[in-house]
């Protein structure tokens, strides 16, 4: 039987509280130059022809303002703005259920990774379509140590095998749904989406990403984010 045409949907998760950022306003709504971080993120997927639909998952008190963003910034690919769950994985699961029935390939992306390059997203999509499941990642630059509760090093994993995992994470939709269903049955909560699929015994590939695809997590990420935005604007000739 011929493979159905690929229709891509994206779940953008933005229902976290940003405790490590420590600001009264959740970090995804902090302004980066002129717009909330989350809006910068959404604009990247809005502009990609390959993406049919976006499900946006946010905190319950933020649903209305995010619906207003969709209008204000012309983010018409957002088909639903829905309430997230207690853990990132629960937010992802809710977002997936909101995507239309024709969506057969999905990406999950953190709302607080506004600098992902469309070319990197495309690399991730292509790798997923070749292998069923792929995530963006970069090789780690530092030597990584395992350290026990006493602050003593217990192991030094071989650096060549270590990659820092990013989003988007891309999957055949039915595979991610199966992984998340099983994770829920087993009461397993992972810190990324790939873990749910790895647990099924299905290999997940990495597609090489960019070091600039940072997750804005702590206050020291903010000046770097402003710098990255300024560099990107200069490259695109949209500097103000
Ligand atoms: N229950 C949750 C937890 C996290 N996220 C989202 O998952 C992404 C990555 O998580 P992280 O950077 O850890 O964000 P927070 O959970 O907000 O941060 P913190 O852990 O510091 O509280 C963020 O876009 C966050 O909004 C979510 O949608 N639902
Ligand atoms: C999914 C992720 O962004 C990959 O780097 C990361 O694992 C999210 O983790 P967090 O604990 O929610 O920051």
PDB file of C-alpha atoms and ligand atoms in Angstrom:
ATOM      1  CA  UNK A   1       0.000   0.000   0.000  1.00  0.00           C
ATOM      2  CA  UNK A   2       1.324   3.461  -0.864  1.00  0.00           C
ATOM      3  CA  UNK A   3       2.543   5.524   2.113  1.00  0.00           C
ATOM      4  CA  UNK A   4       0.074   8.319   3.011  1.00  0.00           C
ATOM      5  CA  UNK A   5       1.242  11.844   2.240  1.00  0.00           C
ATOM      6  CA  UNK A   6       3.212  13.316   5.158  1.00  0.00           C
ATOM      7  CA  UNK A   7       1.248  15.961   7.047  1.00  0.00           C
ATOM      8  CA  UNK A   8       3.235  17.569   9.833  1.00  0.00           C
ATOM      9  CA  UNK A   9       1.866  18.997  13.061  1.00  0.00           C
ATOM     10  CA  UNK A  10       3.834  20.609  15.879  1.00  0.00           C
ATOM     11  CA  UNK A  11       3.081  20.559  19.583  1.00  0.00           C
ATOM     12  CA  UNK A  12       4.657  23.620  21.190  1.00  0.00           C
ATOM     13  CA  UNK A  13       4.820  23.110  24.947  1.00  0.00           C
ATOM     14  CA  UNK A  14       4.755  26.245  27.064  1.00  0.00           C
ATOM     15  CA  UNK A  15       2.889  25.248  30.217  1.00  0.00           C
ATOM     16  CA  UNK A  16       5.888  25.271  32.551  1.00  0.00           C
ATOM     17  CA  UNK A  17       6.270  27.732  35.412  1.00  0.00           C
ATOM     18  CA  UNK A  18       9.915  28.606  34.813  1.00  0.00           C
ATOM     19  CA  UNK A  19      10.999  28.084  38.408  1.00  0.00           C
ATOM     20  CA  UNK A  20      14.697  28.191  37.503  1.00  0.00           C
ATOM     21  CA  UNK A  21      14.231  31.570  35.839  1.00  0.00           C
ATOM     22  CA  UNK A  22      12.638  32.873  39.023  1.00  0.00           C
ATOM     23  CA  UNK A  23      10.776  35.815  37.441  1.00  0.00           C
ATOM     24  CA  UNK A  24       7.193  36.711  38.498  1.00  0.00           C
ATOM     25  CA  UNK A  25       6.153  36.402  34.840  1.00  0.00           C
ATOM     26  CA  UNK A  26       6.694  32.892  33.395  1.00  0.00           C
ATOM     27  CA  UNK A  27       9.809  32.961  31.208  1.00  0.00           C
ATOM     28  CA  UNK A  28       7.984  32.137  27.954  1.00  0.00           C
ATOM     29  CA  UNK A  29       6.208  35.529  28.200  1.00  0.00           C
ATOM     30  CA  UNK A  30       9.311  37.625  28.896  1.00  0.00           C
ATOM     31  CA  UNK A  31      10.017  40.054  26.085  1.00  0.00           C
ATOM     32  CA  UNK A  32      12.947  39.405  23.819  1.00  0.00           C
ATOM     33  CA  UNK A  33      13.381  42.789  22.200  1.00  0.00           C
ATOM     34  CA  UNK A  34       9.805  43.475  21.070  1.00  0.00           C
ATOM     35  CA  UNK A  35       7.973  40.179  21.469  1.00  0.00           C
ATOM     36  CA  UNK A  36       7.429  37.405  24.015  1.00  0.00           C
ATOM     37  CA  UNK A  37       9.923  34.554  23.747  1.00  0.00           C
ATOM     38  CA  UNK A  38       7.036  32.209  22.925  1.00  0.00           C
ATOM     39  CA  UNK A  39       5.955  34.337  19.970  1.00  0.00           C
ATOM     40  CA  UNK A  40       9.476  34.243  18.483  1.00  0.00           C
ATOM     41  CA  UNK A  41       9.327  30.448  18.744  1.00  0.00           C
ATOM     42  CA  UNK A  42       5.889  30.171  17.154  1.00  0.00           C
ATOM     43  CA  UNK A  43       6.839  32.447  14.267  1.00  0.00           C
ATOM     44  CA  UNK A  44       9.507  30.001  13.106  1.00  0.00           C
ATOM     45  CA  UNK A  45       7.001  27.160  12.658  1.00  0.00           C
ATOM     46  CA  UNK A  46       4.315  29.494  11.307  1.00  0.00           C
ATOM     47  CA  UNK A  47       6.710  30.481   8.510  1.00  0.00           C
ATOM     48  CA  UNK A  48       7.596  26.919   7.447  1.00  0.00           C
ATOM     49  CA  UNK A  49       5.524  25.679   4.500  1.00  0.00           C
ATOM     50  CA  UNK A  50       6.035  22.070   5.611  1.00  0.00           C
ATOM     51  CA  UNK A  51       4.057  22.621   8.824  1.00  0.00           C
ATOM     52  CA  UNK A  52       0.274  22.262   8.580  1.00  0.00           C
ATOM     53  CA  UNK A  53      -0.811  22.846  12.152  1.00  0.00           C
ATOM     54  CA  UNK A  54       0.389  23.909  15.591  1.00  0.00           C
ATOM     55  CA  UNK A  55      -1.138  22.871  18.927  1.00  0.00           C
ATOM     56  CA  UNK A  56      -0.055  25.280  21.651  1.00  0.00           C
ATOM     57  CA  UNK A  57      -0.065  24.011  25.233  1.00  0.00           C
ATOM     58  CA  UNK A  58       0.016  26.627  28.000  1.00  0.00           C
ATOM     59  CA  UNK A  59      -0.999  27.226  31.614  1.00  0.00           C
ATOM     60  CA  UNK A  60      -4.738  27.625  32.164  1.00  0.00           C
ATOM     61  CA  UNK A  61      -4.490  31.357  33.111  1.00  0.00           C
ATOM     62  CA  UNK A  62      -2.582  32.025  29.875  1.00  0.00           C
ATOM     63  CA  UNK A  63      -4.999  30.522  27.359  1.00  0.00           C
ATOM     64  CA  UNK A  64      -6.727  33.807  26.568  1.00  0.00           C
ATOM     65  CA  UNK A  65      -3.578  35.844  26.072  1.00  0.00           C
ATOM     66  CA  UNK A  66      -2.139  33.136  23.816  1.00  0.00           C
ATOM     67  CA  UNK A  67      -5.294  33.120  21.717  1.00  0.00           C
ATOM     68  CA  UNK A  68      -4.807  36.873  21.433  1.00  0.00           C
ATOM     69  CA  UNK A  69      -1.160  36.340  20.315  1.00  0.00           C
ATOM     70  CA  UNK A  70      -2.420  34.113  17.518  1.00  0.00           C
ATOM     71  CA  UNK A  71      -4.501  37.018  16.199  1.00  0.00           C
ATOM     72  CA  UNK A  72      -2.020  39.786  16.938  1.00  0.00           C
ATOM     73  CA  UNK A  73       0.950  38.063  15.290  1.00  0.00           C
ATOM     74  CA  UNK A  74      -0.881  36.288  12.439  1.00  0.00           C
ATOM     75  CA  UNK A  75      -0.124  32.826  13.818  1.00  0.00           C
ATOM     76  CA  UNK A  76      -3.002  31.222  11.946  1.00  0.00           C
ATOM     77  CA  UNK A  77      -1.512  27.705  11.991  1.00  0.00           C
ATOM     78  CA  UNK A  78      -2.359  27.522  15.695  1.00  0.00           C
ATOM     79  CA  UNK A  79      -5.440  25.301  15.667  1.00  0.00           C
ATOM     80  CA  UNK A  80      -5.854  25.056  19.430  1.00  0.00           C
ATOM     81  CA  UNK A  81      -4.537  26.618  22.610  1.00  0.00           C
ATOM     82  CA  UNK A  82      -4.999  24.165  25.428  1.00  0.00           C
ATOM     83  CA  UNK A  83      -4.175  23.684  29.073  1.00  0.00           C
ATOM     84  CA  UNK A  84      -1.034  21.729  29.932  1.00  0.00           C
ATOM     85  CA  UNK A  85      -0.414  19.074  32.557  1.00  0.00           C
ATOM     86  CA  UNK A  86       1.707  18.799  35.686  1.00  0.00           C
ATOM     87  CA  UNK A  87       4.820  17.528  33.859  1.00  0.00           C
ATOM     88  CA  UNK A  88       6.149  18.376  30.408  1.00  0.00           C
ATOM     89  CA  UNK A  89       5.247  14.867  29.204  1.00  0.00           C
ATOM     90  CA  UNK A  90       1.596  15.374  30.218  1.00  0.00           C
ATOM     91  CA  UNK A  91       1.514  18.656  28.320  1.00  0.00           C
ATOM     92  CA  UNK A  92       2.870  16.899  25.230  1.00  0.00           C
ATOM     93  CA  UNK A  93       0.233  14.187  25.458  1.00  0.00           C
ATOM     94  CA  UNK A  94      -2.567  16.761  25.650  1.00  0.00           C
ATOM     95  CA  UNK A  95      -1.162  18.675  22.700  1.00  0.00           C
ATOM     96  CA  UNK A  96      -1.003  15.545  20.572  1.00  0.00           C
ATOM     97  CA  UNK A  97      -4.668  14.774  21.135  1.00  0.00           C
ATOM     98  CA  UNK A  98      -5.590  18.217  19.796  1.00  0.00           C
ATOM     99  CA  UNK A  99      -3.892  17.794  16.387  1.00  0.00           C
ATOM    100  CA  UNK A 100      -6.181  17.034  13.424  1.00  0.00           C
ATOM    101  CA  UNK A 101      -6.720  13.477  12.189  1.00  0.00           C
ATOM    102  CA  UNK A 102      -4.787  14.092   8.954  1.00  0.00           C
ATOM    103  CA  UNK A 103      -1.561  14.847  10.861  1.00  0.00           C
ATOM    104  CA  UNK A 104       0.578  11.700  10.625  1.00  0.00           C
ATOM    105  CA  UNK A 105       4.017  13.142  11.560  1.00  0.00           C
ATOM    106  CA  UNK A 106       4.617  15.258  14.640  1.00  0.00           C
ATOM    107  CA  UNK A 107       7.270  17.392  16.216  1.00  0.00           C
ATOM    108  CA  UNK A 108       7.389  18.492  19.827  1.00  0.00           C
ATOM    109  CA  UNK A 109       9.169  21.765  20.522  1.00  0.00           C
ATOM    110  CA  UNK A 110       9.843  23.713  23.711  1.00  0.00           C
ATOM    111  CA  UNK A 111       8.210  27.152  23.648  1.00  0.00           C
ATOM    112  CA  UNK A 112      11.404  28.524  25.172  1.00  0.00           C
ATOM    113  CA  UNK A 113      13.734  27.530  22.323  1.00  0.00           C
ATOM    114  CA  UNK A 114      13.161  30.536  20.053  1.00  0.00           C
ATOM    115  CA  UNK A 115      16.368  30.246  18.028  1.00  0.00           C
ATOM    116  CA  UNK A 116      15.866  26.953  16.271  1.00  0.00           C
ATOM    117  CA  UNK A 117      16.819  27.386  12.614  1.00  0.00           C
ATOM    118  CA  UNK A 118      14.327  26.218   9.957  1.00  0.00           C
ATOM    119  CA  UNK A 119      17.170  24.316   8.231  1.00  0.00           C
ATOM    120  CA  UNK A 120      17.790  22.375  11.453  1.00  0.00           C
ATOM    121  CA  UNK A 121      14.071  21.640  11.808  1.00  0.00           C
ATOM    122  CA  UNK A 122      14.109  20.306   8.242  1.00  0.00           C
ATOM    123  CA  UNK A 123      17.113  18.083   9.025  1.00  0.00           C
ATOM    124  CA  UNK A 124      15.213  16.658  11.974  1.00  0.00           C
ATOM    125  CA  UNK A 125      12.066  16.064   9.896  1.00  0.00           C
ATOM    126  CA  UNK A 126      14.026  14.344   7.123  1.00  0.00           C
ATOM    127  CA  UNK A 127      15.853  12.099   9.591  1.00  0.00           C
ATOM    128  CA  UNK A 128      12.558  11.167  11.263  1.00  0.00           C
ATOM    129  CA  UNK A 129      10.934  10.302   7.960  1.00  0.00           C
ATOM    130  CA  UNK A 130      13.888   8.054   7.147  1.00  0.00           C
ATOM    131  CA  UNK A 131      14.008   6.358  10.565  1.00  0.00           C
ATOM    132  CA  UNK A 132      10.597   6.964  12.274  1.00  0.00           C
ATOM    133  CA  UNK A 133      12.032   9.009  15.159  1.00  0.00           C
ATOM    134  CA  UNK A 134      14.698  11.718  15.393  1.00  0.00           C
ATOM    135  CA  UNK A 135      15.764  14.523  17.697  1.00  0.00           C
ATOM    136  CA  UNK A 136      18.005  17.521  17.232  1.00  0.00           C
ATOM    137  CA  UNK A 137      21.200  17.316  19.256  1.00  0.00           C
ATOM    138  CA  UNK A 138      24.734  18.690  19.454  1.00  0.00           C
ATOM    139  CA  UNK A 139      27.922  16.902  20.572  1.00  0.00           C
ATOM    140  CA  UNK A 140      28.901  18.014  24.074  1.00  0.00           C
ATOM    141  CA  UNK A 141      31.986  20.225  24.206  1.00  0.00           C
ATOM    142  CA  UNK A 142      32.877  19.750  27.873  1.00  0.00           C
ATOM    143  CA  UNK A 143      34.108  16.656  29.611  1.00  0.00           C
ATOM    144  CA  UNK A 144      31.097  15.304  31.502  1.00  0.00           C
ATOM    145  CA  UNK A 145      31.515  13.605  34.880  1.00  0.00           C
ATOM    146  CA  UNK A 146      29.133  11.637  37.032  1.00  0.00           C
ATOM    147  CA  UNK A 147      29.328  12.933  40.607  1.00  0.00           C
ATOM    148  CA  UNK A 148      27.875  11.360  43.773  1.00  0.00           C
ATOM    149  CA  UNK A 149      26.046  13.093  46.674  1.00  0.00           C
ATOM    150  CA  UNK A 150      29.401  13.736  48.381  1.00  0.00           C
ATOM    151  CA  UNK A 151      30.597  15.742  45.402  1.00  0.00           C
ATOM    152  CA  UNK A 152      33.051  13.056  44.334  1.00  0.00           C
ATOM    153  CA  UNK A 153      33.499  11.962  40.723  1.00  0.00           C
ATOM    154  CA  UNK A 154      32.358   8.396  40.118  1.00  0.00           C
ATOM    155  CA  UNK A 155      32.667   8.117  36.340  1.00  0.00           C
ATOM    156  CA  UNK A 156      33.791   9.921  33.200  1.00  0.00           C
ATOM    157  CA  UNK A 157      31.671   8.760  30.262  1.00  0.00           C
ATOM    158  CA  UNK A 158      33.425   8.700  26.894  1.00  0.00           C
ATOM    159  CA  UNK A 159      32.762  12.177  25.444  1.00  0.00           C
ATOM    160  CA  UNK A 160      32.515  10.994  21.851  1.00  0.00           C
ATOM    161  CA  UNK A 161      29.243   9.245  22.714  1.00  0.00           C
ATOM    162  CA  UNK A 162      27.646  12.203  24.521  1.00  0.00           C
ATOM    163  CA  UNK A 163      25.188  14.559  22.835  1.00  0.00           C
ATOM    164  CA  UNK A 164      23.136  17.361  24.345  1.00  0.00           C
ATOM    165  CA  UNK A 165      19.543  16.793  23.299  1.00  0.00           C
ATOM    166  CA  UNK A 166      17.364  19.630  22.047  1.00  0.00           C
ATOM    167  CA  UNK A 167      13.973  20.052  20.456  1.00  0.00           C
ATOM    168  CA  UNK A 168      12.280  19.677  18.063  1.00  0.00           C
ATOM    169  CA  UNK A 169      11.869  15.960  18.499  1.00  0.00           C
ATOM    170  CA  UNK A 170      10.132  14.396  15.499  1.00  0.00           C
ATOM    171  CA  UNK A 171       8.198  11.147  15.193  1.00  0.00           C
ATOM    172  CA  UNK A 172       5.648   9.236  13.239  1.00  0.00           C
ATOM    173  CA  UNK A 173       2.586  10.318  15.201  1.00  0.00           C
ATOM    174  CA  UNK A 174       1.325   6.802  15.983  1.00  0.00           C
ATOM    175  CA  UNK A 175       4.748   5.846  17.391  1.00  0.00           C
ATOM    176  CA  UNK A 176       4.941   8.776  19.796  1.00  0.00           C
ATOM    177  CA  UNK A 177       1.336   8.213  20.847  1.00  0.00           C
ATOM    178  CA  UNK A 178       2.126   4.557  21.581  1.00  0.00           C
ATOM    179  CA  UNK A 179       5.223   5.508  23.575  1.00  0.00           C
ATOM    180  CA  UNK A 180       3.374   8.071  25.647  1.00  0.00           C
ATOM    181  CA  UNK A 181       0.473   5.689  26.310  1.00  0.00           C
ATOM    182  CA  UNK A 182       2.912   3.053  27.564  1.00  0.00           C
ATOM    183  CA  UNK A 183       4.792   5.593  29.665  1.00  0.00           C
ATOM    184  CA  UNK A 184       1.537   6.587  31.318  1.00  0.00           C
ATOM    185  CA  UNK A 185       0.553   2.957  31.949  1.00  0.00           C
ATOM    186  CA  UNK A 186       3.971   2.370  33.534  1.00  0.00           C
ATOM    187  CA  UNK A 187       3.846   5.690  35.446  1.00  0.00           C
ATOM    188  CA  UNK A 188       7.098   6.647  33.780  1.00  0.00           C
ATOM    189  CA  UNK A 189       7.841  10.347  33.351  1.00  0.00           C
ATOM    190  CA  UNK A 190      10.711  11.301  31.069  1.00  0.00           C
ATOM    191  CA  UNK A 191      12.388  14.645  30.566  1.00  0.00           C
ATOM    192  CA  UNK A 192      12.133  14.459  26.788  1.00  0.00           C
ATOM    193  CA  UNK A 193       9.871  12.821  24.190  1.00  0.00           C
ATOM    194  CA  UNK A 194      12.446  10.426  22.808  1.00  0.00           C
ATOM    195  CA  UNK A 195      12.551   8.565  26.137  1.00  0.00           C
ATOM    196  CA  UNK A 196       8.965   7.380  25.667  1.00  0.00           C
ATOM    197  CA  UNK A 197       9.902   5.886  22.286  1.00  0.00           C
ATOM    198  CA  UNK A 198      13.274   4.498  23.414  1.00  0.00           C
ATOM    199  CA  UNK A 199      11.388   2.533  26.093  1.00  0.00           C
ATOM    200  CA  UNK A 200       9.472   0.723  23.328  1.00  0.00           C
ATOM    201  CA  UNK A 201      12.801  -0.577  22.021  1.00  0.00           C
ATOM    202  CA  UNK A 202      12.507   1.614  18.920  1.00  0.00           C
ATOM    203  CA  UNK A 203      15.751   3.383  17.951  1.00  0.00           C
ATOM    204  CA  UNK A 204      15.683   7.169  17.952  1.00  0.00           C
ATOM    205  CA  UNK A 205      18.214   8.920  15.695  1.00  0.00           C
ATOM    206  CA  UNK A 206      19.913  12.239  16.208  1.00  0.00           C
ATOM    207  CA  UNK A 207      20.018  14.967  13.601  1.00  0.00           C
ATOM    208  CA  UNK A 208      22.808  17.466  14.146  1.00  0.00           C
ATOM    209  CA  UNK A 209      21.523  20.768  15.491  1.00  0.00           C
ATOM    210  CA  UNK A 210      23.116  24.118  16.331  1.00  0.00           C
ATOM    211  CA  UNK A 211      24.613  25.280  19.607  1.00  0.00           C
ATOM    212  CA  UNK A 212      22.515  28.441  19.299  1.00  0.00           C
ATOM    213  CA  UNK A 213      19.252  26.494  19.748  1.00  0.00           C
ATOM    214  CA  UNK A 214      19.335  27.208  23.470  1.00  0.00           C
ATOM    215  CA  UNK A 215      16.567  26.494  25.938  1.00  0.00           C
ATOM    216  CA  UNK A 216      16.042  29.704  27.879  1.00  0.00           C
ATOM    217  CA  UNK A 217      16.153  28.344  31.408  1.00  0.00           C
ATOM    218  CA  UNK A 218      18.013  30.583  33.885  1.00  0.00           C
ATOM    219  CA  UNK A 219      18.532  34.378  34.121  1.00  0.00           C
ATOM    220  CA  UNK A 220      22.011  34.180  32.583  1.00  0.00           C
ATOM    221  CA  UNK A 221      20.432  32.872  29.360  1.00  0.00           C
ATOM    222  CA  UNK A 222      18.634  36.202  28.785  1.00  0.00           C
ATOM    223  CA  UNK A 223      21.561  38.452  27.726  1.00  0.00           C
ATOM    224  CA  UNK A 224      22.816  35.661  25.476  1.00  0.00           C
ATOM    225  CA  UNK A 225      19.332  35.361  23.976  1.00  0.00           C
ATOM    226  CA  UNK A 226      19.303  39.122  23.214  1.00  0.00           C
ATOM    227  CA  UNK A 227      22.710  38.729  21.592  1.00  0.00           C
ATOM    228  CA  UNK A 228      21.498  35.775  19.469  1.00  0.00           C
ATOM    229  CA  UNK A 229      18.417  37.709  18.395  1.00  0.00           C
ATOM    230  CA  UNK A 230      20.525  40.699  17.368  1.00  0.00           C
ATOM    231  CA  UNK A 231      22.909  38.448  15.399  1.00  0.00           C
ATOM    232  CA  UNK A 232      19.998  36.736  13.655  1.00  0.00           C
ATOM    233  CA  UNK A 233      18.383  40.068  12.771  1.00  0.00           C
ATOM    234  CA  UNK A 234      21.698  41.310  11.324  1.00  0.00           C
ATOM    235  CA  UNK A 235      22.085  38.124   9.247  1.00  0.00           C
ATOM    236  CA  UNK A 236      18.546  38.494   7.886  1.00  0.00           C
ATOM    237  CA  UNK A 237      18.960  42.206   7.318  1.00  0.00           C
ATOM    238  CA  UNK A 238      16.041  42.955   9.648  1.00  0.00           C
ATOM    239  CA  UNK A 239      18.072  44.795  12.299  1.00  0.00           C
ATOM    240  CA  UNK A 240      16.337  47.842  13.774  1.00  0.00           C
TER     241      UNK A 240
HETATM  242  N1  LIG B   1       4.317  20.827  32.942  1.00  0.00           N
HETATM  243  C1  LIG B   1       5.052  21.383  31.988  1.00  0.00           C
HETATM  244  C2  LIG B   1       6.434  21.642  32.174  1.00  0.00           C
HETATM  245  C3  LIG B   1       7.163  22.218  31.154  1.00  0.00           C
HETATM  246  N2  LIG B   1       6.539  22.541  29.991  1.00  0.00           N
HETATM  247  C4  LIG B   1       7.297  23.214  28.922  1.00  0.00           C
HETATM  248  O1  LIG B   1       8.420  22.433  28.537  1.00  0.00           O
HETATM  249  C5  LIG B   1       9.461  23.275  28.050  1.00  0.00           C
HETATM  250  C6  LIG B   1      10.813  22.897  28.631  1.00  0.00           C
HETATM  251  O2  LIG B   1      10.764  22.907  30.036  1.00  0.00           O
HETATM  252  P1  LIG B   1      11.621  23.834  31.010  1.00  0.00           P
HETATM  253  O3  LIG B   1      12.613  24.644  30.336  1.00  0.00           O
HETATM  254  O4  LIG B   1      12.062  22.945  32.113  1.00  0.00           O
HETATM  255  O5  LIG B   1      10.512  24.852  31.497  1.00  0.00           O
HETATM  256  P2  LIG B   1       9.850  25.025  32.911  1.00  0.00           P
HETATM  257  O6  LIG B   1       9.274  23.737  33.383  1.00  0.00           O
HETATM  258  O7  LIG B   1       8.942  26.173  32.741  1.00  0.00           O
HETATM  259  O8  LIG B   1      11.112  25.461  33.793  1.00  0.00           O
HETATM  260  P3  LIG B   1      11.514  25.036  35.257  1.00  0.00           P
HETATM  261  O9  LIG B   1      11.869  23.564  35.162  1.00  0.00           O
HETATM  262  O10 LIG B   1      12.679  25.909  35.585  1.00  0.00           O
HETATM  263  O11 LIG B   1      10.327  25.288  36.143  1.00  0.00           O
HETATM  264  C7  LIG B   1       9.062  24.710  28.400  1.00  0.00           C
HETATM  265  O12 LIG B   1       8.672  25.373  27.210  1.00  0.00           O
HETATM  266  C8  LIG B   1       7.920  24.532  29.369  1.00  0.00           C
HETATM  267  O13 LIG B   1       6.949  25.582  29.316  1.00  0.00           O
HETATM  268  C9  LIG B   1       5.183  22.275  29.803  1.00  0.00           C
HETATM  269  O14 LIG B   1       4.630  22.571  28.760  1.00  0.00           O
HETATM  270  N3  LIG B   1       4.466  21.673  30.817  1.00  0.00           N
HETATM  271  C1  LIG B   2      13.229  18.338  26.069  1.00  0.00           C
HETATM  272  C2  LIG B   2      14.472  19.060  26.488  1.00  0.00           C
HETATM  273  O1  LIG B   2      14.410  20.419  26.136  1.00  0.00           O
HETATM  274  C3  LIG B   2      15.646  18.464  25.769  1.00  0.00           C
HETATM  275  O2  LIG B   2      16.794  19.162  26.114  1.00  0.00           O
HETATM  276  C4  LIG B   2      14.687  18.985  27.963  1.00  0.00           C
HETATM  277  O3  LIG B   2      14.939  17.660  28.329  1.00  0.00           O
HETATM  278  C5  LIG B   2      13.586  19.587  28.776  1.00  0.00           C
HETATM  279  O4  LIG B   2      13.942  19.354  30.126  1.00  0.00           O
HETATM  280  P1  LIG B   2      13.499  20.225  31.310  1.00  0.00           P
HETATM  281  O5  LIG B   2      13.848  19.425  32.519  1.00  0.00           O
HETATM  282  O6  LIG B   2      12.028  20.390  31.144  1.00  0.00           O
HETATM  283  O7  LIG B   2      14.311  21.458  31.242  1.00  0.00           O
END
